[in-house]
CSV table of C-alpha atoms and ligand atoms in Angstrom, one decimal:
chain,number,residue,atom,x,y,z
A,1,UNK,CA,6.5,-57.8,-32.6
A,2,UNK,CA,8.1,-57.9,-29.1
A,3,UNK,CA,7.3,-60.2,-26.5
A,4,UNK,CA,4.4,-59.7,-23.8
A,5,UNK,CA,6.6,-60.7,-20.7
A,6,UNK,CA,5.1,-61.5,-17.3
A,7,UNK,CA,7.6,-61.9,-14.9
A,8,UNK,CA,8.1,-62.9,-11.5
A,9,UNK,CA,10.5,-62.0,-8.8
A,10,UNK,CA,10.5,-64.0,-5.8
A,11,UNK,CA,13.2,-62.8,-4.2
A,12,UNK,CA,14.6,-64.3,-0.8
A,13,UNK,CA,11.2,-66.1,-0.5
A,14,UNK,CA,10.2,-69.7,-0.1
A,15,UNK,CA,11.8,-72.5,1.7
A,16,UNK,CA,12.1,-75.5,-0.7
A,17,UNK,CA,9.1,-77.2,0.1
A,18,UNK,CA,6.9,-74.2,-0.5
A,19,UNK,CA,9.0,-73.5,-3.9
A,20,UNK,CA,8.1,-76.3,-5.7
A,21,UNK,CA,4.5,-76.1,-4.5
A,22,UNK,CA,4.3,-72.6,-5.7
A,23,UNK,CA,6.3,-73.7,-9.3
A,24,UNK,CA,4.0,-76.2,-9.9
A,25,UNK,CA,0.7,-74.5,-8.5
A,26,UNK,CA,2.2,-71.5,-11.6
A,27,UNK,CA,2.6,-73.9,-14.2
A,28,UNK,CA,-0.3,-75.9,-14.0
A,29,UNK,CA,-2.0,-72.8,-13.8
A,30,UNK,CA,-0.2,-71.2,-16.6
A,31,UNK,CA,-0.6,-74.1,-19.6
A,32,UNK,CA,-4.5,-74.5,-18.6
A,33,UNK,CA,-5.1,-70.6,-18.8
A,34,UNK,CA,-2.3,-68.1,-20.3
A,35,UNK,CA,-2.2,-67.7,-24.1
A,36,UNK,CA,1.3,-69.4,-25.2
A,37,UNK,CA,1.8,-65.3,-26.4
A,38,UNK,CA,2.8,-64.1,-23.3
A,39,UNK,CA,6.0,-65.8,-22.0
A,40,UNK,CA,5.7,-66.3,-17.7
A,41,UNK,CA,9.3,-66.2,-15.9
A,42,UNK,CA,9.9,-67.2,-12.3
A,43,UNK,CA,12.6,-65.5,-10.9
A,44,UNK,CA,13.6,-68.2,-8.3
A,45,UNK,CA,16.3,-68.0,-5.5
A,46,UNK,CA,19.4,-69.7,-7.0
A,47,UNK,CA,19.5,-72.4,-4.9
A,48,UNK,CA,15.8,-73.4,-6.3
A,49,UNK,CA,16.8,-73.4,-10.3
A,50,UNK,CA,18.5,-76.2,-10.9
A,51,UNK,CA,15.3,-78.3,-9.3
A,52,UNK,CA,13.1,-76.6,-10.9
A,53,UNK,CA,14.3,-76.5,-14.7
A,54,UNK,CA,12.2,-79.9,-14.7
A,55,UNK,CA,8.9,-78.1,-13.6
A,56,UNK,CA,8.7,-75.7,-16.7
A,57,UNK,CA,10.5,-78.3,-19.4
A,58,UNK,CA,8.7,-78.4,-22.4
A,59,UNK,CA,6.2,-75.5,-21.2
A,60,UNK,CA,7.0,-73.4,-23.9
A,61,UNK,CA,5.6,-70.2,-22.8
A,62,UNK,CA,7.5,-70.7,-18.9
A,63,UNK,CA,11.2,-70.0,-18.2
A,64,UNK,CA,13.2,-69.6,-14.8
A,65,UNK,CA,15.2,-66.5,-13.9
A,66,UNK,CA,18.2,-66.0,-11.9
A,67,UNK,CA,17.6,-62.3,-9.5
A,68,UNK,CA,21.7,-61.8,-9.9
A,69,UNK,CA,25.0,-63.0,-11.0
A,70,UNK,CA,28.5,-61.8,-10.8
A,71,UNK,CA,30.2,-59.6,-13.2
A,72,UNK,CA,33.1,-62.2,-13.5
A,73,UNK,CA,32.9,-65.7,-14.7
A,74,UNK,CA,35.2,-67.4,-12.0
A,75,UNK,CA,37.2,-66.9,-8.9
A,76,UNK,CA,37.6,-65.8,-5.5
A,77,UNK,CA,34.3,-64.4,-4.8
A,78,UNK,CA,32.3,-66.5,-2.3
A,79,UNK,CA,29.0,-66.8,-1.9
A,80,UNK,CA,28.5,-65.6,-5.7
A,81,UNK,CA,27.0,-67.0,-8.8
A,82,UNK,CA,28.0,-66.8,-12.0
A,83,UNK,CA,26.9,-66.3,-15.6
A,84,UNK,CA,28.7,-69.4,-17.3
A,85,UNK,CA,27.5,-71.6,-13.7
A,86,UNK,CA,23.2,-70.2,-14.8
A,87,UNK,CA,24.0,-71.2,-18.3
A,88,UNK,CA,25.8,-74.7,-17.3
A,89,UNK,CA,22.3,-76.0,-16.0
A,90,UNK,CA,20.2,-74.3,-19.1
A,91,UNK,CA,19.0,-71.2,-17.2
A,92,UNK,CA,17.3,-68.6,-20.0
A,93,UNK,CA,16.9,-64.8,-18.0
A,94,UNK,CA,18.6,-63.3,-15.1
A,95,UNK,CA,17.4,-60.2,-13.6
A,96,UNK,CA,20.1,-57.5,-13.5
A,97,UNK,CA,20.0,-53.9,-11.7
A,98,UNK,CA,17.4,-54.5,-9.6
A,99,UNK,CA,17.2,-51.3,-7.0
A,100,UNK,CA,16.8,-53.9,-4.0
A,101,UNK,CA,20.8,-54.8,-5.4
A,102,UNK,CA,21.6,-51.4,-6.4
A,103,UNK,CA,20.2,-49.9,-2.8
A,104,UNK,CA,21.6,-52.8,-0.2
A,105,UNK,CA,24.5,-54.1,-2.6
A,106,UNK,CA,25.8,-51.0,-4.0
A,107,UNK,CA,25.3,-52.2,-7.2
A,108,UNK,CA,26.6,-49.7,-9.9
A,109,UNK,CA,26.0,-48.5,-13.4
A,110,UNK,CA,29.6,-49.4,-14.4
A,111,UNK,CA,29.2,-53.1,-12.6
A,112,UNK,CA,25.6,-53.5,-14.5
A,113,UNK,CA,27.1,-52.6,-17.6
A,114,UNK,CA,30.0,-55.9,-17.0
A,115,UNK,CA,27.1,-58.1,-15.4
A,116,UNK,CA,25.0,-57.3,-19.2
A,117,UNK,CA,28.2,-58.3,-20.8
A,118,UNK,CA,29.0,-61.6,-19.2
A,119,UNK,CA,25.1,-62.4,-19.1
A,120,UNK,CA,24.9,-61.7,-22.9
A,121,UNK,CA,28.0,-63.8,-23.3
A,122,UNK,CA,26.9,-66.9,-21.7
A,123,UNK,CA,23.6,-67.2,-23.1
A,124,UNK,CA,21.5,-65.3,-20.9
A,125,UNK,CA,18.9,-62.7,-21.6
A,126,UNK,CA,19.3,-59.8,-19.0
A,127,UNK,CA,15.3,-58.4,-17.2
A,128,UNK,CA,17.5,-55.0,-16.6
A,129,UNK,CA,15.9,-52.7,-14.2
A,130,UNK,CA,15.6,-49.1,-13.9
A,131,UNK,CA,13.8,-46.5,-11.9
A,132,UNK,CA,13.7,-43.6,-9.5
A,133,UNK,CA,13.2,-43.0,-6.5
A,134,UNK,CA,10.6,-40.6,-4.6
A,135,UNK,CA,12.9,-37.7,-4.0
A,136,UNK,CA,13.9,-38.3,-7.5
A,137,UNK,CA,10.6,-37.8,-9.4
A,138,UNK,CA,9.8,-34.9,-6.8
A,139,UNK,CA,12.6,-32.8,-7.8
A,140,UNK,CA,11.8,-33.5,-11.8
A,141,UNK,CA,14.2,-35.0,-14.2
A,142,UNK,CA,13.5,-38.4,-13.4
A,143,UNK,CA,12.6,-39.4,-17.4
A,144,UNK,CA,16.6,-38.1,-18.2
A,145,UNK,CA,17.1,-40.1,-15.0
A,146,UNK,CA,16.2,-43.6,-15.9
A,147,UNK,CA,17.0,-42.9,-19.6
A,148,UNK,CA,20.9,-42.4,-18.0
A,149,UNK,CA,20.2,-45.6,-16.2
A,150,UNK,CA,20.0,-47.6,-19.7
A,151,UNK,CA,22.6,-45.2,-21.7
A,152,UNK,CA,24.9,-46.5,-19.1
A,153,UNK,CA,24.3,-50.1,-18.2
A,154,UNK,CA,23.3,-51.2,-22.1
A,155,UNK,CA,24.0,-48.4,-24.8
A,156,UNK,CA,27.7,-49.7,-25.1
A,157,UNK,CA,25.6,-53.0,-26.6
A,158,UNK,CA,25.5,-54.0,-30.0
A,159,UNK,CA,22.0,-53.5,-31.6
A,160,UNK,CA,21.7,-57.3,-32.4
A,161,UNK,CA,23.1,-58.3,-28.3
A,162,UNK,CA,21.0,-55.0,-27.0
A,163,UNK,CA,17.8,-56.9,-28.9
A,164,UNK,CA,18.6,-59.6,-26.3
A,165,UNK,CA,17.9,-57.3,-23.3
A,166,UNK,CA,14.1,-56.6,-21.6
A,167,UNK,CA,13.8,-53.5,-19.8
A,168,UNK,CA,12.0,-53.3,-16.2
A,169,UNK,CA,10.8,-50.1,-15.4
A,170,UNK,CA,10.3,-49.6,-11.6
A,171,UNK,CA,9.9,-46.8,-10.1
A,172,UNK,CA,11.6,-47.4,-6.3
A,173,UNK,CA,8.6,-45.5,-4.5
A,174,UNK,CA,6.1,-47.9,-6.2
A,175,UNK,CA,8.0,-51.6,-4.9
A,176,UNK,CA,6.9,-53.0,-2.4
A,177,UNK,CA,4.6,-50.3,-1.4
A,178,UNK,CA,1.4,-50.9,-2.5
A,179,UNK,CA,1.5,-47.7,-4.3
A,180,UNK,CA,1.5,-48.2,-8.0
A,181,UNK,CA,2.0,-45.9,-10.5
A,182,UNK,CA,-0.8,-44.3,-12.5
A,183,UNK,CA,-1.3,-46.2,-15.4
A,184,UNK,CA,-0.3,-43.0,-17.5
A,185,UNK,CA,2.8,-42.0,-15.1
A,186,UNK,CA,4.2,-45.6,-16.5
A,187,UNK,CA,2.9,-45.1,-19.7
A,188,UNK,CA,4.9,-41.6,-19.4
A,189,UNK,CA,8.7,-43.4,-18.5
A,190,UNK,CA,7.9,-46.1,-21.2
A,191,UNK,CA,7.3,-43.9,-23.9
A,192,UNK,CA,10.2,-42.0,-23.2
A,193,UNK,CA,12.5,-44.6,-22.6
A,194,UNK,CA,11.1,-46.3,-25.9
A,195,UNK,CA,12.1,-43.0,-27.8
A,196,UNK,CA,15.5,-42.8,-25.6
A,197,UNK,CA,16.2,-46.8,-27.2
A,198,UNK,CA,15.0,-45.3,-30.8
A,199,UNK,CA,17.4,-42.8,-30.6
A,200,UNK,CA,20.4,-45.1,-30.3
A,201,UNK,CA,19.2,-48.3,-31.8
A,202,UNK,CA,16.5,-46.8,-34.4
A,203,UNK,CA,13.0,-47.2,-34.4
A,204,UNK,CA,13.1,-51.3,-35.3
A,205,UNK,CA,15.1,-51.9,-32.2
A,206,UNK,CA,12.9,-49.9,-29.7
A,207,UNK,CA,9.8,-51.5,-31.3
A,208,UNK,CA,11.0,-54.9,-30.7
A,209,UNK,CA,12.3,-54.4,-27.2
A,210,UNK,CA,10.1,-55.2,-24.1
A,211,UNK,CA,9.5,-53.3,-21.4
A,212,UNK,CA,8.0,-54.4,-18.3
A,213,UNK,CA,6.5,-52.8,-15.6
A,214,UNK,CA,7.3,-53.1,-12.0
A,215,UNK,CA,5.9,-51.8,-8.5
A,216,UNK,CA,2.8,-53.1,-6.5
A,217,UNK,CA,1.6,-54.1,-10.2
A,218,UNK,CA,-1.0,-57.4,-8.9
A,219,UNK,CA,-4.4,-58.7,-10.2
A,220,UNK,CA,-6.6,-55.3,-9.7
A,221,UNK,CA,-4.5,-53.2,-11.7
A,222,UNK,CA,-2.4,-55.2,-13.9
A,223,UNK,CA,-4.9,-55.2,-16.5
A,224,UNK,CA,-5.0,-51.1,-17.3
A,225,UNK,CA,-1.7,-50.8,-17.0
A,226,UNK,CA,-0.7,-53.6,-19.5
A,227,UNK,CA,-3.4,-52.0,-21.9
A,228,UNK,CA,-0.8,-49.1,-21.9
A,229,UNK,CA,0.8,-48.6,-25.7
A,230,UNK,CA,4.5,-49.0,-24.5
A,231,UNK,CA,3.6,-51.4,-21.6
A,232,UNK,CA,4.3,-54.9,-22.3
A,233,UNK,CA,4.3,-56.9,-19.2
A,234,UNK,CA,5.3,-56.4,-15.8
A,235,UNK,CA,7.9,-57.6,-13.3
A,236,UNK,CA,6.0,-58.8,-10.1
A,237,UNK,CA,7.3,-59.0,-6.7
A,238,UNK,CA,4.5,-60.0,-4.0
A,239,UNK,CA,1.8,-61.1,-6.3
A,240,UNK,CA,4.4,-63.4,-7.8
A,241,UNK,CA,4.0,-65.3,-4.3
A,242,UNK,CA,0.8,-66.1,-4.9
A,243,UNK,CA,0.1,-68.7,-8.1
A,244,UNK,CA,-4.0,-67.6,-8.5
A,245,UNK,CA,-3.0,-64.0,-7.9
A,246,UNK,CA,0.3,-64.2,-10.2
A,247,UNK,CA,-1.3,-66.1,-13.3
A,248,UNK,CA,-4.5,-63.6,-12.9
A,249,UNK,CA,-1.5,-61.2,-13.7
A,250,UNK,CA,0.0,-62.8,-16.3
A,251,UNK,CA,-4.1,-63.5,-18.4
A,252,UNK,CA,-4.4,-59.8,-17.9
A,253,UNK,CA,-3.7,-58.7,-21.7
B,1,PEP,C1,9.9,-56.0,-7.5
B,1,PEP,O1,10.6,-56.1,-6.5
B,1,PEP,O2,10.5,-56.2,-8.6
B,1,PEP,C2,8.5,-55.6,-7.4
B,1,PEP,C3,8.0,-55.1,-8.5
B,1,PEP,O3,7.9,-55.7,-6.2
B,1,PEP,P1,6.4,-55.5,-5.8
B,1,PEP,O4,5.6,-56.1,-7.0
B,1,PEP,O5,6.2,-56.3,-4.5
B,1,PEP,O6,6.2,-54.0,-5.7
């Protein structure tokens, strides 16, 4: 069965002080209240990772994400992080494609597809993300839309390195927002994008794959939308900045 996946992205939040605060604060929370079946993620700044690895040892159910890395392993390319430098100090997930990168970093399909590669070959489970934006979903077609998002970022993967990957469905209008999708217009993207993964991979493959939700998901609606058949977890940005409000999200299933 696939993996109920509650994920955080803090993005460029927290000073130091307030990140180990907030780590532990989510931890603590998370082994006194979250069943061990649903696996909680902090996606940290990078600078944060390293310190915090400590926090969620031997918490089996808790794991750091990176929010990026490059699509080469080494060189000339300051201010970057790399795959093989987030496996060197243990790191499990890194979020790729998120529309924040793709929007102020230009970030490509053709440059997601090489940042999969190099995740998948250091070790590193990719939270890819996908979505549309407003003008996107008003002039229909957005289902083909985030389907081509995944056809061309992942569908050069094998089945057994693809089985690797967790999708994140966010819709851009929805993040950040406060306007969340319907429970059924997610239910709608996940379904197809389900069928879209059956359709290259087979019905095993889709079954097993993950597929979070992202956009103003927090602890009011989180509950009806995980109770969604192809809905199986979310990817959090604000609500992952507070611990009551995030674990609230992650013991919604
Ligand atoms: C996100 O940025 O991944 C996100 C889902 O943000 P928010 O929950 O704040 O809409």
């Amino acid at each position: 069965m696939r993996k109920k996946i509650v994920a955080g992205n803090w993005k460029m939040n927290k000073t130091m002080e307030e990140a180990l605060i907030l780590a532990s604060e989510v931890v603590n929370m998370v082994k006194d209240e979250v069943s061990t079946e649903v696996t909680v993620i902090m996606g940290v700044p990078s600078l944060y990772l390293n310190t915090l690895k400590s926090y969620v040892e031997g918490v089996a159910n808790v794991s750091l994400a990176a929010q990026n890395c490059h699509q080469k392993a080494s060189g000339a390319f300051t201010g970057e992080i790399s795959a093989p430098m987030l496996k060197s100090i243990g790191i499990e997930y890194v979020i790729l494609g998120h529309s924040e990168r793709r929007q102020y970093f230009g970030e490509t399909n053709e440059q997601l597809a090489e940042k999969v590669n190099i995740s998948l070959e250091n070790g590193l489970s990719p939270i890819f993300c996908c979505g549309e934006s407003l003008s996107e979903r008003e002039a229909g077609g957005y289902l083909e839309l985030v389907a081509s998002q995944l056809t061309a970022s992942l569908f050069h993967l094998s089945a057994e390195d693809f089985a690797k990957v967790v999708i994140a469905y966010e819709p851009i209008w929805a993040i950040g927002t406060g306007v969340t999708a319907s429970s059924a217009q997610a239910q709608e993207v996940h379904a197809y994008l389900r069928q879209h993964i059956a359709g290259k991979y087979g019905q095993e493959v889709a079954d097993n794959t993950s597929i979070l939700y992202g956009g103003s998901c927090n602890e009011k609606n989180a509950q009806e939308l995980f109770a969604c058949a192809d809905i199986d977890g979310g990817l959090i940005g604000g609500a992952s900045l507070k611990s009551r409000e995030f674990t609230t999200i992650a013991k919604s299933y």
